[in-house]
Amino acid sequence: MLPWRRSKFVLVENERKCKGKSLGPGLGYASLLASFLRSCPDLLPECPLERLGSVFGGRRQKVELNKEDPTYTVRYLGNAVTLHAKGEGCTEEAVGKIWAKSEAGAGGAKMKLTLGPHGIRMAPGEKGARRPGHAYLLHRITYCAADRRHPKVFAWVYRHQVKNKAVVLRCHAVLVPKAATARAMALLLFQTSASAFNEFKRLKRQNDGRHVQQQLLGEAIVPLVPLRRLLNAKCPYRPPAERARCAPRLSSILEEEEEEAMGTGCGTRAEGLGERAAVLRLAREMRGCSLRGPRPPLC
């Protein structure tokens, strides 16, 4: 080995064997800091010395900002008509009928049930299944609970809208693996519905107050609502009118088109009256005429 390379290795090895730096014999930075903190305990009254290392050493932490909606694997048992919209025990009779029809839960279809701010969404549990998914809006769910007789059954009452705006109450039931899961689903849906309804009432009061101010002071004085507030203030409790099935689709009509339509209609009416008068005049003239020629003179 070359001498200069050997000297480098020797220097590195000597550096490894060297002791840590110290301010004096038997005095280091750690001992100096510890003695300083012991002499001045008022500097860190709530932070013990054991946690001092965590102050200087940073650790990465994961924070979940937007939680995903919980999804459960269930078996959809079916639905039955009920006369009770809400109240304790209002689903027991309907759940009994559904349980008997499904042969004690053996005939249910495997589905993926998701509870979110918009309500309940169900999708086929198996890939490639032809069974369609269903969505139950939150403002149409009147009651939900875990059944007493069948603890693993989660049921909810939904207001279905049929023809001519008629409403039919139906109780839907699903079978979950554990009874605790059914109770947790009922509690989560109740809390979601309550918070969404409170947010809906708050936005309603805010819009009503703004409308009153516009009527009293005028639209020019009241400032416009910021676009960010309009985007963030969408309440999932009740969907907008354009998304509802029962809402008629309205199209905007411009005033110019209306004026042109009115002008075209007046011109067409005048032309029709003129043609009618010309036809009547021609009919009168034809009455006075004769298809036969003049009579020959008598001899």
mmCIF file of C-alpha atoms in Angstrom:
data_model
loop_
_atom_site.group_PDB
_atom_site.id
_atom_site.type_symbol
_atom_site.label_atom_id
_atom_site.label_comp_id
_atom_site.label_asym_id
_atom_site.label_seq_id
_atom_site.Cartn_x
_atom_site.Cartn_y
_atom_site.Cartn_z
ATOM 1 C CA MET A 1 0.000 0.000 0.000
ATOM 2 C CA LEU A 2 1.251 3.463 -0.796
ATOM 3 C CA PRO A 3 2.408 5.553 2.162
ATOM 4 C CA TRP A 4 -0.012 8.428 1.610
ATOM 5 C CA ARG A 5 -2.953 6.054 1.406
ATOM 6 C CA ARG A 6 -1.762 4.291 4.530
ATOM 7 C CA SER A 7 -1.508 7.574 6.376
ATOM 8 C CA LYS A 8 -5.100 8.391 5.459
ATOM 9 C CA PHE A 9 -6.353 5.112 6.906
ATOM 10 C CA VAL A 10 -4.368 5.664 10.053
ATOM 11 C CA LEU A 11 -5.804 9.149 10.475
ATOM 12 C CA VAL A 12 -9.366 7.918 10.046
ATOM 13 C CA GLU A 13 -8.831 5.127 12.537
ATOM 14 C CA ASN A 14 -7.346 7.565 15.027
ATOM 15 C CA GLU A 15 -10.347 9.890 14.648
ATOM 16 C CA ARG A 16 -12.727 7.050 15.464
ATOM 17 C CA LYS A 17 -10.834 6.291 18.647
ATOM 18 C CA CYS A 18 -10.914 9.918 19.770
ATOM 19 C CA LYS A 19 -13.331 10.846 22.557
ATOM 20 C CA GLY A 20 -16.142 13.350 22.234
ATOM 21 C CA LYS A 21 -15.523 17.019 22.635
ATOM 22 C CA SER A 22 -15.815 18.422 26.125
ATOM 23 C CA LEU A 23 -15.474 21.793 27.702
ATOM 24 C CA GLY A 24 -13.180 20.534 30.419
ATOM 25 C CA PRO A 25 -12.089 17.412 32.263
ATOM 26 C CA GLY A 26 -15.252 15.454 33.008
ATOM 27 C CA LEU A 27 -17.549 18.205 31.656
ATOM 28 C CA GLY A 28 -19.566 17.735 28.446
ATOM 29 C CA TYR A 29 -22.427 19.481 26.673
ATOM 30 C CA ALA A 30 -25.030 16.986 27.912
ATOM 31 C CA SER A 31 -23.995 17.257 31.548
ATOM 32 C CA LEU A 32 -23.801 21.051 31.295
ATOM 33 C CA LEU A 33 -27.329 21.265 29.837
ATOM 34 C CA ALA A 34 -28.707 18.873 32.458
ATOM 35 C CA SER A 35 -27.160 20.808 35.342
ATOM 36 C CA PHE A 36 -28.438 24.085 33.883
ATOM 37 C CA LEU A 37 -32.001 22.801 33.667
ATOM 38 C CA ARG A 38 -31.836 21.415 37.214
ATOM 39 C CA SER A 39 -30.673 24.752 38.525
ATOM 40 C CA CYS A 40 -33.457 26.604 36.632
ATOM 41 C CA PRO A 41 -36.602 24.431 36.855
ATOM 42 C CA ASP A 42 -38.885 27.353 36.002
ATOM 43 C CA LEU A 43 -37.763 27.329 32.390
ATOM 44 C CA LEU A 44 -39.635 24.125 31.575
ATOM 45 C CA PRO A 45 -42.277 23.714 34.293
ATOM 46 C CA GLU A 46 -44.542 21.355 32.324
ATOM 47 C CA CYS A 47 -41.915 19.515 30.302
ATOM 48 C CA PRO A 48 -39.875 16.885 32.214
ATOM 49 C CA LEU A 49 -36.284 16.137 31.356
ATOM 50 C CA GLU A 50 -37.232 12.778 29.849
ATOM 51 C CA ARG A 51 -39.143 14.529 27.074
ATOM 52 C CA LEU A 52 -36.345 16.911 26.229
ATOM 53 C CA GLY A 53 -35.067 14.688 23.455
ATOM 54 C CA SER A 54 -38.430 14.682 21.691
ATOM 55 C CA VAL A 55 -38.362 18.489 21.485
ATOM 56 C CA PHE A 56 -35.256 18.550 19.302
ATOM 57 C CA GLY A 57 -35.915 15.345 17.380
ATOM 58 C CA GLY A 58 -38.673 15.809 14.787
ATOM 59 C CA ARG A 59 -40.973 12.935 13.896
ATOM 60 C CA ARG A 60 -43.292 12.695 10.942
ATOM 61 C CA GLN A 61 -46.954 12.261 11.737
ATOM 62 C CA LYS A 62 -49.803 11.367 9.395
ATOM 63 C CA VAL A 63 -53.046 13.309 9.699
ATOM 64 C CA GLU A 64 -56.183 12.258 7.824
ATOM 65 C CA LEU A 65 -57.966 15.402 6.638
ATOM 66 C CA ASN A 66 -60.869 13.899 4.680
ATOM 67 C CA LYS A 67 -62.056 10.573 5.981
ATOM 68 C CA GLU A 68 -63.510 8.134 3.519
ATOM 69 C CA ASP A 69 -67.102 7.055 3.959
ATOM 70 C CA PRO A 70 -67.341 3.736 5.830
ATOM 71 C CA THR A 71 -68.305 0.773 3.662
ATOM 72 C CA TYR A 72 -69.796 -2.468 4.960
ATOM 73 C CA THR A 73 -70.315 -5.848 3.330
ATOM 74 C CA VAL A 74 -73.966 -6.784 3.892
ATOM 75 C CA ARG A 75 -76.706 -8.998 2.531
ATOM 76 C CA TYR A 76 -79.756 -7.111 1.323
ATOM 77 C CA LEU A 77 -82.819 -9.001 2.563
ATOM 78 C CA GLY A 78 -85.522 -6.911 0.852
ATOM 79 C CA ASN A 79 -88.178 -4.338 1.737
ATOM 80 C CA ALA A 80 -91.779 -4.207 2.871
ATOM 81 C CA VAL A 81 -94.490 -1.544 3.001
ATOM 82 C CA THR A 82 -95.034 0.052 6.409
ATOM 83 C CA LEU A 83 -97.464 2.606 7.817
ATOM 84 C CA HIS A 84 -95.143 4.059 10.478
ATOM 85 C CA ALA A 85 -92.580 6.656 9.447
ATOM 86 C CA LYS A 86 -90.727 6.943 12.757
ATOM 87 C CA GLY A 87 -90.863 5.868 16.357
ATOM 88 C CA GLU A 88 -89.304 3.215 18.545
ATOM 89 C CA GLY A 89 -90.186 -0.265 17.320
ATOM 90 C CA CYS A 90 -91.816 0.934 14.098
ATOM 91 C CA THR A 91 -89.692 -1.420 11.982
ATOM 92 C CA GLU A 92 -90.236 -4.653 13.940
ATOM 93 C CA GLU A 93 -93.325 -5.824 12.043
ATOM 94 C CA ALA A 94 -91.847 -5.031 8.619
ATOM 95 C CA VAL A 95 -88.520 -6.659 9.529
ATOM 96 C CA GLY A 96 -90.400 -9.789 10.607
ATOM 97 C CA LYS A 97 -92.046 -10.024 7.185
ATOM 98 C CA ILE A 98 -88.743 -9.435 5.399
ATOM 99 C CA TRP A 99 -86.974 -12.025 7.567
ATOM 100 C CA ALA A 100 -89.626 -14.638 6.790
ATOM 101 C CA LYS A 101 -89.506 -13.955 3.032
ATOM 102 C CA SER A 102 -85.700 -14.139 2.913
ATOM 103 C CA GLU A 103 -85.685 -17.552 4.663
ATOM 104 C CA ALA A 104 -83.897 -16.302 7.783
ATOM 105 C CA GLY A 105 -81.328 -14.310 5.797
ATOM 106 C CA ALA A 106 -80.278 -17.135 3.481
ATOM 107 C CA GLY A 107 -81.739 -15.578 0.340
ATOM 108 C CA GLY A 108 -80.130 -12.143 0.580
ATOM 109 C CA ALA A 109 -77.967 -10.604 -2.131
ATOM 110 C CA LYS A 110 -74.389 -9.639 -1.272
ATOM 111 C CA MET A 111 -73.975 -5.846 -1.449
ATOM 112 C CA LYS A 112 -71.548 -3.082 -0.476
ATOM 113 C CA LEU A 113 -73.309 -0.515 1.743
ATOM 114 C CA THR A 114 -71.759 2.944 2.173
ATOM 115 C CA LEU A 115 -72.914 5.495 4.752
ATOM 116 C CA GLY A 116 -72.096 9.089 3.835
ATOM 117 C CA PRO A 117 -73.373 12.663 4.094
ATOM 118 C CA HIS A 118 -75.688 12.082 1.118
ATOM 119 C CA GLY A 119 -77.365 9.020 2.616
ATOM 120 C CA ILE A 120 -77.041 5.304 1.906
ATOM 121 C CA ARG A 121 -75.475 3.901 -1.255
ATOM 122 C CA MET A 122 -75.565 0.232 -2.142
ATOM 123 C CA ALA A 123 -73.549 -1.379 -4.911
ATOM 124 C CA PRO A 124 -73.157 -5.027 -5.965
ATOM 125 C CA GLY A 125 -70.627 -6.854 -3.827
ATOM 126 C CA GLU A 126 -69.356 -9.065 -6.631
ATOM 127 C CA LYS A 127 -67.571 -7.743 -9.702
ATOM 128 C CA GLY A 128 -69.442 -8.129 -12.958
ATOM 129 C CA ALA A 129 -72.827 -8.475 -11.273
ATOM 130 C CA ARG A 130 -75.773 -7.186 -13.275
ATOM 131 C CA ARG A 131 -77.726 -6.127 -10.213
ATOM 132 C CA PRO A 132 -78.043 -2.307 -10.231
ATOM 133 C CA GLY A 133 -76.981 -0.103 -7.355
ATOM 134 C CA HIS A 134 -79.339 1.954 -5.215
ATOM 135 C CA ALA A 135 -79.072 5.363 -3.545
ATOM 136 C CA TYR A 136 -81.231 6.430 -0.609
ATOM 137 C CA LEU A 137 -81.164 10.192 -0.031
ATOM 138 C CA LEU A 138 -80.628 11.379 3.511
ATOM 139 C CA HIS A 139 -83.638 13.699 3.740
ATOM 140 C CA ARG A 140 -85.995 10.845 2.752
ATOM 141 C CA ILE A 141 -84.785 8.455 5.468
ATOM 142 C CA THR A 142 -87.233 8.879 8.349
ATOM 143 C CA TYR A 143 -85.949 6.254 10.798
ATOM 144 C CA CYS A 144 -83.132 3.722 11.245
ATOM 145 C CA ALA A 145 -82.341 1.163 13.936
ATOM 146 C CA ALA A 146 -80.899 -2.254 14.698
ATOM 147 C CA ASP A 147 -83.720 -4.755 15.141
ATOM 148 C CA ARG A 148 -84.408 -6.133 18.629
ATOM 149 C CA ARG A 149 -85.434 -9.633 17.637
ATOM 150 C CA HIS A 150 -82.667 -9.943 15.069
ATOM 151 C CA PRO A 151 -79.669 -7.944 16.398
ATOM 152 C CA LYS A 152 -77.640 -8.421 13.203
ATOM 153 C CA VAL A 153 -80.309 -6.749 11.035
ATOM 154 C CA PHE A 154 -80.009 -3.048 10.244
ATOM 155 C CA ALA A 155 -83.255 -1.479 8.989
ATOM 156 C CA TRP A 156 -84.345 1.958 7.815
ATOM 157 C CA VAL A 157 -87.623 3.526 6.646
ATOM 158 C CA TYR A 158 -87.518 5.396 3.331
ATOM 159 C CA ARG A 159 -90.086 7.671 1.681
ATOM 160 C CA HIS A 160 -90.439 6.542 -1.929
ATOM 161 C CA GLN A 161 -92.101 8.936 -4.363
ATOM 162 C CA VAL A 162 -94.270 7.268 -7.000
ATOM 163 C CA LYS A 163 -96.543 8.606 -9.735
ATOM 164 C CA ASN A 164 -98.598 11.760 -9.192
ATOM 165 C CA LYS A 165 -96.305 12.766 -6.290
ATOM 166 C CA ALA A 166 -97.675 10.019 -4.057
ATOM 167 C CA VAL A 167 -95.476 8.832 -1.177
ATOM 168 C CA VAL A 168 -95.026 5.211 -0.067
ATOM 169 C CA LEU A 169 -93.165 4.241 3.115
ATOM 170 C CA ARG A 170 -90.997 1.142 2.781
ATOM 171 C CA CYS A 171 -88.790 -0.542 5.351
ATOM 172 C CA HIS A 172 -85.470 -1.862 3.995
ATOM 173 C CA ALA A 173 -83.332 -4.393 5.861
ATOM 174 C CA VAL A 174 -79.779 -5.695 5.519
ATOM 175 C CA LEU A 175 -77.935 -8.437 7.388
ATOM 176 C CA VAL A 176 -74.475 -7.624 8.805
ATOM 177 C CA PRO A 177 -71.892 -10.026 10.293
ATOM 178 C CA LYS A 178 -72.047 -8.672 13.886
ATOM 179 C CA ALA A 179 -74.695 -7.096 16.098
ATOM 180 C CA ALA A 180 -72.265 -4.376 17.196
ATOM 181 C CA THR A 181 -71.814 -3.383 13.551
ATOM 182 C CA ALA A 182 -75.573 -2.937 13.118
ATOM 183 C CA ARG A 183 -75.752 -0.705 16.204
ATOM 184 C CA ALA A 184 -72.749 1.320 15.021
ATOM 185 C CA MET A 185 -74.336 1.803 11.594
ATOM 186 C CA ALA A 186 -77.580 3.048 13.150
ATOM 187 C CA LEU A 187 -75.714 5.473 15.418
ATOM 188 C CA LEU A 188 -73.545 6.781 12.571
ATOM 189 C CA LEU A 189 -76.531 7.367 10.283
ATOM 190 C CA PHE A 190 -78.433 9.146 13.076
ATOM 191 C CA GLN A 191 -75.494 11.458 13.828
ATOM 192 C CA THR A 192 -74.923 12.178 10.132
ATOM 193 C CA SER A 193 -78.590 13.022 9.602
ATOM 194 C CA ALA A 194 -78.725 15.288 12.668
ATOM 195 C CA SER A 195 -75.584 17.234 11.722
ATOM 196 C CA ALA A 196 -76.685 17.600 8.090
ATOM 197 C CA PHE A 197 -80.135 18.824 9.151
ATOM 198 C CA ASN A 198 -78.620 21.407 11.520
ATOM 199 C CA GLU A 199 -76.345 22.634 8.728
ATOM 200 C CA PHE A 200 -79.333 22.845 6.389
ATOM 201 C CA LYS A 201 -81.260 24.975 8.911
ATOM 202 C CA ARG A 202 -78.254 27.260 9.426
ATOM 203 C CA LEU A 203 -77.869 27.883 5.695
ATOM 204 C CA LYS A 204 -81.624 28.414 5.400
ATOM 205 C CA ARG A 205 -81.611 31.083 8.125
ATOM 206 C CA GLN A 206 -78.603 32.733 6.500
ATOM 207 C CA ASN A 207 -80.282 32.879 3.086
ATOM 208 C CA ASP A 208 -83.548 34.161 4.581
ATOM 209 C CA GLY A 209 -81.733 36.922 6.462
ATOM 210 C CA ARG A 210 -79.897 37.957 3.318
ATOM 211 C CA HIS A 211 -83.163 38.019 1.368
ATOM 212 C CA VAL A 212 -84.760 40.272 4.007
ATOM 213 C CA GLN A 213 -81.786 42.647 3.850
ATOM 214 C CA GLN A 214 -82.074 42.844 0.076
ATOM 215 C CA GLN A 215 -85.766 43.707 0.352
ATOM 216 C CA LEU A 216 -85.178 46.415 2.964
ATOM 217 C CA LEU A 217 -81.925 47.964 1.734
ATOM 218 C CA GLY A 218 -81.836 46.958 -1.916
ATOM 219 C CA GLU A 219 -79.741 44.521 -3.877
ATOM 220 C CA ALA A 220 -77.115 47.156 -4.713
ATOM 221 C CA ILE A 221 -76.266 47.851 -1.048
ATOM 222 C CA VAL A 222 -76.053 44.255 0.175
ATOM 223 C CA PRO A 223 -72.698 42.780 -0.966
ATOM 224 C CA LEU A 224 -72.629 39.671 -3.097
ATOM 225 C CA VAL A 225 -71.921 36.287 -1.565
ATOM 226 C CA PRO A 226 -68.295 35.224 -2.156
ATOM 227 C CA LEU A 227 -67.853 32.413 -4.647
ATOM 228 C CA ARG A 228 -65.861 30.346 -2.143
ATOM 229 C CA ARG A 229 -68.756 30.443 0.318
ATOM 230 C CA LEU A 230 -71.182 29.346 -2.377
ATOM 231 C CA LEU A 231 -68.958 26.392 -3.258
ATOM 232 C CA ASN A 232 -68.338 25.351 0.352
ATOM 233 C CA ALA A 233 -71.903 25.938 1.579
ATOM 234 C CA LYS A 234 -73.508 23.093 -0.355
ATOM 235 C CA CYS A 235 -75.550 21.101 2.113
ATOM 236 C CA PRO A 236 -75.909 17.394 1.302
ATOM 237 C CA TYR A 237 -79.103 17.064 3.345
ATOM 238 C CA ARG A 238 -81.351 18.095 0.453
ATOM 239 C CA PRO A 239 -80.123 17.904 -3.167
ATOM 240 C CA PRO A 240 -80.677 20.859 -5.527
ATOM 241 C CA ALA A 241 -83.840 21.042 -7.594
ATOM 242 C CA GLU A 242 -82.140 20.195 -10.870
ATOM 243 C CA ARG A 243 -81.017 16.826 -9.480
ATOM 244 C CA ALA A 244 -84.431 15.793 -8.168
ATOM 245 C CA ARG A 245 -86.457 13.445 -10.327
ATOM 246 C CA CYS A 246 -89.750 15.175 -9.636
ATOM 247 C CA ALA A 247 -88.513 18.665 -10.518
ATOM 248 C CA PRO A 248 -89.487 19.881 -13.985
ATOM 249 C CA ARG A 249 -86.673 20.926 -16.246
ATOM 250 C CA LEU A 250 -86.983 24.622 -17.035
ATOM 251 C CA SER A 251 -85.105 26.368 -19.815
ATOM 252 C CA SER A 252 -84.236 30.052 -19.904
ATOM 253 C CA ILE A 253 -86.121 32.164 -22.451
ATOM 254 C CA LEU A 254 -84.594 35.415 -23.637
ATOM 255 C CA GLU A 255 -86.707 38.559 -23.985
ATOM 256 C CA GLU A 256 -85.536 39.108 -27.561
ATOM 257 C CA GLU A 257 -86.818 35.694 -28.555
ATOM 258 C CA GLU A 258 -90.159 36.469 -26.916
ATOM 259 C CA GLU A 259 -90.444 39.781 -28.789
ATOM 260 C CA GLU A 260 -89.560 38.109 -32.078
ATOM 261 C CA ALA A 261 -92.114 35.396 -31.408
ATOM 262 C CA MET A 262 -94.778 38.009 -30.609
ATOM 263 C CA GLY A 263 -93.937 39.988 -33.749
ATOM 264 C CA THR A 264 -94.039 36.878 -35.897
ATOM 265 C CA GLY A 265 -97.370 35.892 -34.378
ATOM 266 C CA CYS A 266 -98.926 39.312 -35.076
ATOM 267 C CA GLY A 267 -97.673 39.286 -38.662
ATOM 268 C CA THR A 268 -99.004 35.791 -39.252
ATOM 269 C CA ARG A 269 -102.398 36.752 -37.828
ATOM 270 C CA ALA A 270 -102.623 39.845 -40.083
ATOM 271 C CA GLU A 271 -101.668 37.807 -43.128
ATOM 272 C CA GLY A 272 -104.331 35.259 -42.260
ATOM 273 C CA LEU A 273 -107.028 37.934 -41.976
ATOM 274 C CA GLY A 274 -106.008 39.450 -45.321
ATOM 275 C CA GLU A 275 -106.164 36.086 -47.076
ATOM 276 C CA ARG A 276 -109.592 35.410 -45.606
ATOM 277 C CA ALA A 277 -110.932 38.745 -46.855
ATOM 278 C CA ALA A 278 -109.533 38.069 -50.335
ATOM 279 C CA VAL A 279 -111.182 34.634 -50.420
ATOM 280 C CA LEU A 280 -114.562 36.106 -49.415
ATOM 281 C CA ARG A 281 -114.290 38.802 -52.101
ATOM 282 C CA LEU A 282 -113.449 36.220 -54.749
ATOM 283 C CA ALA A 283 -116.422 34.079 -53.702
ATOM 284 C CA ARG A 284 -118.805 37.024 -54.071
ATOM 285 C CA GLU A 285 -117.488 37.783 -57.545
ATOM 286 C CA MET A 286 -117.879 34.172 -58.595
ATOM 287 C CA ARG A 287 -121.505 34.159 -57.454
ATOM 288 C CA GLY A 288 -122.301 36.904 -59.922
ATOM 289 C CA CYS A 289 -120.629 35.052 -62.769
ATOM 290 C CA SER A 290 -122.206 32.175 -64.722
ATOM 291 C CA LEU A 291 -120.433 29.321 -66.400
ATOM 292 C CA ARG A 292 -123.010 29.275 -69.199
ATOM 293 C CA GLY A 293 -122.546 31.557 -72.144
ATOM 294 C CA PRO A 294 -125.089 34.240 -73.215
ATOM 295 C CA ARG A 295 -128.444 32.962 -74.434
ATOM 296 C CA PRO A 296 -129.000 32.992 -78.239
ATOM 297 C CA PRO A 297 -131.547 35.568 -79.540
ATOM 298 C CA LEU A 298 -135.115 34.379 -80.027
ATOM 299 C CA CYS A 299 -136.385 34.238 -83.637
#
